C-alpha positions as a printed NumPy array, in Angstrom:
array([[  96.271, -129.03 , -113.078],
       [ 100.012, -128.567, -113.416],
       [ 101.808, -127.278, -110.333],
       [ 103.431, -123.873, -110.318],
       [ 107.143, -124.023, -111.112],
       [ 109.28 , -123.314, -108.021],
       [ 111.043, -119.978, -107.933],
       [ 114.756, -119.614, -108.609],
       [ 115.423, -119.227, -104.872],
       [ 113.522, -122.408, -104.023],
       [ 115.239, -124.403, -106.782],
       [ 118.706, -123.287, -105.627],
       [ 117.986, -122.787, -101.937],
       [ 120.719, -125.176, -100.742],
       [ 123.474, -123.32 , -102.613],
       [ 122.119, -119.81 , -101.989],
       [ 121.805, -120.288,  -98.235],
       [ 125.36 , -121.568,  -97.991],
       [ 126.702, -118.711, -100.086],
       [ 124.656, -116.367,  -97.906],
       [ 126.298, -117.662,  -94.725],
       [ 129.755, -117.746,  -96.372],
       [ 129.576, -114.151,  -97.612],
       [ 128.321, -113.102,  -94.184],
       [ 131.396, -114.654,  -92.563],
       [ 133.736, -113.036,  -95.125],
       [ 132.213, -109.62 ,  -94.555],
       [ 132.11 , -110.317,  -90.826],
       [ 135.865, -110.832,  -90.885],
       [ 136.206, -107.376,  -92.427],
       [ 133.886, -105.912,  -89.773],
       [ 136.104, -107.334,  -87.011],
       [ 139.241, -105.85 ,  -88.577],
       [ 137.411, -102.57 ,  -89.209],
       [ 136.26 , -102.212,  -85.601],
       [ 139.611, -103.184,  -84.107],
       [ 141.389, -100.666,  -86.367],
       [ 138.852,  -98.011,  -85.367],
       [ 139.345,  -98.873,  -81.702],
       [ 143.033,  -97.958,  -82.034],
       [ 141.861,  -94.332,  -81.883],
       [ 141.631,  -94.862,  -78.121],
       [ 145.452,  -94.762,  -78.219],
       [ 145.405,  -91.354,  -79.882],
       [ 145.422,  -89.833,  -83.357],
       [ 148.876,  -91.162,  -84.229],
       [ 148.007,  -94.798,  -83.523],
       [ 144.803,  -94.615,  -85.541],
       [ 146.356,  -92.701,  -88.451],
       [ 149.202,  -95.213,  -88.622],
       [ 146.718,  -98.066,  -89.124],
       [ 144.69 ,  -96.151,  -91.712],
       [ 147.834,  -95.229,  -93.669],
       [ 148.928,  -98.871,  -93.615],
       [ 145.647,  -99.801,  -95.298],
       [ 145.942,  -97.054,  -97.915],
       [ 149.562,  -97.971,  -98.625],
       [ 148.083, -100.824, -100.688],
       [ 147.569,  -98.217, -103.403],
       [ 146.046,  -99.645, -106.595],
       [ 145.393, -103.02 , -104.96 ],
       [ 143.058, -101.466, -102.384],
       [ 139.984, -101.25 , -104.688],
       [ 140.402, -104.951, -105.577],
       [ 140.606, -105.904, -101.887],
       [ 137.55 , -103.763, -101.137],
       [ 135.453, -105.367, -103.871],
       [ 136.492, -108.968, -103.094],
       [ 136.241, -108.817,  -99.299],
       [ 133.751, -106.   ,  -98.701],
       [ 131.423, -104.891, -101.494],
       [ 130.627, -108.14 , -103.315],
       [ 130.107, -110.218, -100.127],
       [ 127.961, -107.611,  -98.373],
       [ 125.841, -106.838, -101.454],
       [ 125.115, -110.531, -102.012],
       [ 124.501, -111.12 ,  -98.318],
       [ 122.177, -108.135,  -97.967],
       [ 120.002, -108.861, -100.975],
       [ 119.663, -112.559, -100.187],
       [ 118.986, -111.597,  -96.569],
       [ 116.193, -109.286,  -97.705],
       [ 114.691, -112.154,  -99.68 ],
       [ 114.794, -114.411,  -96.623],
       [ 113.374, -111.704,  -94.371],
       [ 110.437, -110.981,  -96.662],
       [ 109.309, -114.599,  -96.255],
       [ 109.826, -114.574,  -92.457],
       [ 106.793, -114.493,  -90.122],
       [ 107.757, -114.005,  -86.456],
       [ 106.001, -116.462,  -84.155],
       [ 107.307, -115.244,  -80.792],
       [ 103.816, -114.905,  -79.311],
       [ 103.083, -118.55 ,  -79.994],
       [ 106.541, -120.05 ,  -79.404],
       [ 108.438, -117.749,  -77.055],
       [ 111.644, -119.76 ,  -76.93 ],
       [ 115.14 , -118.247,  -76.717],
       [ 116.127, -119.617,  -80.129],
       [ 113.032, -118.048,  -81.661],
       [ 113.909, -114.641,  -80.239],
       [ 117.426, -114.928,  -81.59 ],
       [ 115.973, -115.888,  -84.971],
       [ 113.806, -112.775,  -84.965],
       [ 116.626, -110.547,  -83.684],
       [ 118.833, -111.851,  -86.499],
       [ 116.294, -110.522,  -88.999],
       [ 115.656, -107.247,  -87.122],
       [ 119.376, -106.473,  -86.816],
       [ 119.81 , -107.419,  -90.462],
       [ 117.244, -104.804,  -91.535],
       [ 118.849, -102.158,  -89.322],
       [ 122.321, -103.003,  -90.621],
       [ 121.108, -102.754,  -94.225],
       [ 119.927,  -99.195,  -93.63 ],
       [ 122.842,  -98.325,  -91.344],
       [ 125.543,  -99.494,  -93.76 ],
       [ 123.993,  -97.527,  -96.637],
       [ 123.968,  -94.391,  -94.475],
       [ 127.405,  -95.05 ,  -92.944],
       [ 129.114,  -95.496,  -96.311],
       [ 127.404,  -92.376,  -97.666],
       [ 128.27 ,  -90.287,  -94.618],
       [ 131.916,  -91.312,  -94.544],
       [ 132.801,  -91.954,  -98.203],
       [ 129.862,  -90.625, -100.216],
       [ 129.276,  -93.993, -102.   ],
       [ 131.107,  -92.947, -105.2  ],
       [ 134.402,  -91.097, -105.716],
       [ 133.537,  -89.004, -108.763],
       [ 134.449,  -85.36 , -108.121],
       [ 131.084,  -84.025, -109.25 ],
       [ 129.237,  -86.556, -107.101],
       [ 131.377,  -85.877, -104.021],
       [ 130.5  ,  -82.19 , -104.192],
       [ 126.814,  -83.191, -104.188],
       [ 127.304,  -85.725, -101.38 ],
       [ 129.117,  -83.187,  -99.208],
       [ 126.209,  -80.77 ,  -99.485],
       [ 123.949,  -83.548,  -98.148],
       [ 126.258,  -84.429,  -95.265],
       [ 128.176,  -87.196,  -97.031],
       [ 131.867,  -87.916,  -97.707],
       [ 132.913,  -86.518,  -94.321],
       [ 135.722,  -88.99 ,  -93.592],
       [ 139.227,  -88.108,  -94.791],
       [ 141.601,  -91.123,  -94.698],
       [ 144.715,  -88.934,  -94.472],
       [ 143.128,  -86.98 ,  -91.599],
       [ 141.383,  -89.996,  -90.117],
       [ 141.112,  -89.285,  -86.384],
       [ 140.183,  -85.612,  -86.672],
       [ 137.543,  -86.18 ,  -89.358],
       [ 135.878,  -89.116,  -87.591],
       [ 136.148,  -87.201,  -84.32 ],
       [ 134.139,  -84.363,  -85.828],
       [ 131.513,  -86.784,  -87.148],
       [ 131.029,  -88.338,  -83.709],
       [ 130.394,  -85.035,  -81.942],
       [ 126.753,  -85.305,  -82.958],
       [ 125.138,  -87.265,  -80.127],
       [ 122.404,  -88.72 ,  -82.358],
       [ 125.025,  -89.914,  -84.838],
       [ 127.   ,  -91.535,  -82.013],
       [ 123.878,  -93.324,  -80.758],
       [ 123.056,  -94.616,  -84.244],
       [ 126.629,  -95.86 ,  -84.586],
       [ 126.423,  -97.527,  -81.18 ],
       [ 123.262,  -99.363,  -82.274],
       [ 125.002, -100.287,  -85.52 ],
       [ 128.007, -101.701,  -83.663],
       [ 125.86 , -103.758,  -81.282],
       [ 123.626, -104.963,  -84.116],
       [ 126.664, -105.993,  -86.169],
       [ 128.239, -107.842,  -83.232],
       [ 125.079, -109.839,  -82.519],
       [ 124.206, -110.44 ,  -86.177],
       [ 127.703, -111.656,  -87.033],
       [ 128.23 , -114.164,  -84.244],
       [ 124.656, -115.398,  -84.088],
       [ 124.986, -115.881,  -87.841],
       [ 128.245, -117.788,  -87.355],
       [ 126.487, -120.071,  -84.874],
       [ 123.679, -120.673,  -87.365],
       [ 126.216, -121.214,  -90.171],
       [ 127.926, -123.854,  -88.052],
       [ 124.658, -125.791,  -87.975],
       [ 124.013, -125.197,  -91.688],
       [ 127.486, -126.45 ,  -92.619],
       [ 127.328, -129.387,  -90.189],
       [ 130.188, -128.142,  -87.991],
       [ 128.246, -128.607,  -84.757],
       [ 125.25 , -130.923,  -85.002],
       [ 124.801, -132.381,  -81.517],
       [ 122.88 , -130.37 ,  -78.891],
       [ 125.86 , -130.254,  -76.513],
       [ 128.184, -128.965,  -79.224],
       [ 125.607, -126.382,  -80.319],
       [ 125.181, -125.162,  -76.733],
       [ 128.939, -124.725,  -76.28 ],
       [ 129.288, -122.999,  -79.645],
       [ 126.462, -120.629,  -78.734],
       [ 128.232, -119.607,  -75.515],
       [ 131.441, -118.868,  -77.42 ],
       [ 129.587, -116.905,  -80.103],
       [ 127.659, -114.825,  -77.581],
       [ 130.871, -114.05 ,  -75.667],
       [ 132.573, -113.034,  -78.919],
       [ 129.65 , -110.764,  -79.805],
       [ 129.948, -109.017,  -76.436],
       [ 133.707, -108.547,  -76.952],
       [ 133.238, -107.114,  -80.442],
       [ 130.478, -104.821,  -79.162],
       [ 132.788, -103.471,  -76.448],
       [ 135.548, -102.894,  -79.019],
       [ 133.137, -101.016,  -81.294],
       [ 131.784,  -98.861,  -78.483],
       [ 135.373,  -98.108,  -77.453],
       [ 136.061,  -96.832,  -80.963],
       [ 133.088,  -94.472,  -80.731],
       [ 134.228,  -93.226,  -77.318],
       [ 137.769,  -92.644,  -78.616],
       [ 136.489,  -90.716,  -81.644],
       [ 134.294,  -88.506,  -79.479],
       [ 137.278,  -87.796,  -77.244],
       [ 139.461,  -86.715,  -80.19 ],
       [ 136.758,  -84.359,  -81.446],
       [ 135.732,  -83.071,  -78.029],
       [ 137.453,  -79.681,  -78.391],
       [ 138.986,  -77.455,  -81.034],
       [ 142.375,  -77.876,  -79.396],
       [ 142.271,  -81.684,  -79.546],
       [ 141.108,  -81.57 ,  -83.169],
       [ 143.95 ,  -79.231,  -84.154],
       [ 146.458,  -81.421,  -82.321],
       [ 145.183,  -84.463,  -84.209],
       [ 145.332,  -82.582,  -87.533],
       [ 148.918,  -81.506,  -86.891],
       [ 149.933,  -85.112,  -86.201],
       [ 148.062,  -86.381,  -89.281],
       [ 149.529,  -83.731,  -91.59 ],
       [ 153.063,  -84.465,  -90.455],
       [ 152.559,  -88.21 ,  -90.915],
       [ 151.104,  -87.581,  -94.379],
       [ 154.139,  -85.56 ,  -95.445],
       [ 156.621,  -88.106,  -94.118],
       [ 154.783,  -91.03 ,  -95.729],
       [ 154.484,  -89.292,  -99.111],
       [ 158.141,  -88.266,  -99.142],
       [ 159.147,  -91.831,  -98.265],
       [ 156.977,  -93.148, -101.116],
       [ 154.882,  -95.255,  -98.767],
       [ 151.562,  -93.713,  -99.827],
       [ 150.572,  -91.845, -102.988],
       [ 149.847,  -88.114, -102.57 ],
       [ 146.113,  -87.485, -102.792],
       [ 144.532,  -84.215, -101.669],
       [ 141.062,  -85.766, -102.019],
       [ 141.87 ,  -87.982,  -99.032],
       [ 142.742,  -85.026,  -96.815],
       [ 140.487,  -82.749,  -94.783],
       [ 139.491,  -79.369,  -96.166],
       [ 141.633,  -77.666,  -93.536],
       [ 144.662,  -78.993,  -95.39 ],
       [ 143.655,  -77.192,  -98.607],
       [ 144.49 ,  -73.806,  -97.151],
       [ 147.761,  -74.658,  -95.438],
       [ 150.726,  -76.946,  -95.789],
       [ 151.301,  -79.841,  -93.422],
       [ 153.258,  -79.042,  -90.296],
       [ 156.354,  -80.928,  -91.455],
       [ 156.246,  -79.26 ,  -94.871],
       [ 155.811,  -75.829,  -93.307],
       [ 158.813,  -76.365,  -91.08 ],
       [ 160.881,  -77.374,  -94.094],
       [ 159.738,  -74.289,  -95.995],
       [ 160.682,  -72.027,  -93.094],
       [ 164.08 ,  -73.7  ,  -92.893],
       [ 164.625,  -73.213,  -96.639],
       [ 163.59 ,  -69.575,  -96.389],
       [ 166.047,  -69.009,  -93.53 ],
       [ 168.832,  -70.564,  -95.584],
       [ 167.941,  -68.418,  -98.598],
       [ 167.849,  -65.257,  -96.508],
       [ 171.24 ,  -66.092,  -94.984],
       [ 172.698,  -66.684,  -98.454],
       [ 171.348,  -63.334,  -99.667],
       [ 172.873,  -61.59 ,  -96.677],
       [ 176.241,  -63.221,  -97.285],
       [ 176.168,  -62.257, -100.959],
       [ 175.226,  -58.685, -100.164],
       [ 178.094,  -58.489,  -97.689],
       [ 180.762,  -59.624, -100.209]])
């Protein structure tokens, strides 16, 4: 009787597993940058908005960067990870070793991150940027983050305690999953093969995961602080609106009302309003002079 032909995954397991670890590291690099940028909110709305505007100053290149370093790596990594997880049978009860627990936690955090990232991207960006879809997403609690009003919008999101707790779990899961995955990738790629080298690499990776977790939790704390009162939110919005006006006038970022909070739809930015008042004063003075001639 002829044997069953191996599946595609089995036939290409060597390549797929290495691409899986590589895409995880690429996306992990983005996660580190993302969390450190978010943690700048601890320094106030201006510091955070400056970093967000620097990212969006890429303009038309930004979607390419997002697809190459974010979407393609994480989609590949997630779907391959799901395939690996489906074939995983935890054996902690029989072999309760530390490495076995980390193996299981890698899969558990992977499942949580899969669900968390889907929800996080929907809540902040709404998945897609079509106008008709965004109106639907907003009604379901999505597309709440406004890049040109970054601190105030994320501050409002984090005022929900349950949301903050889910984000905290997401941050800690990402920190562990990334650096435990890097340690495993080092073995897969033959970077550290001897037990002593693996033990030292594990210590470094665990320390790095703790550091990244602290940075991520700091970002959540900073966001909650910005959104803690109406006064602090309005102060952040005033700073963001002024920075938006200055950056647009300098040609550093393209004007885009879709990237601003809804509060900005009903009023001009602070800097623009001041300019308008100044122009009106000049016009009134000119009219008075003409009427006096």
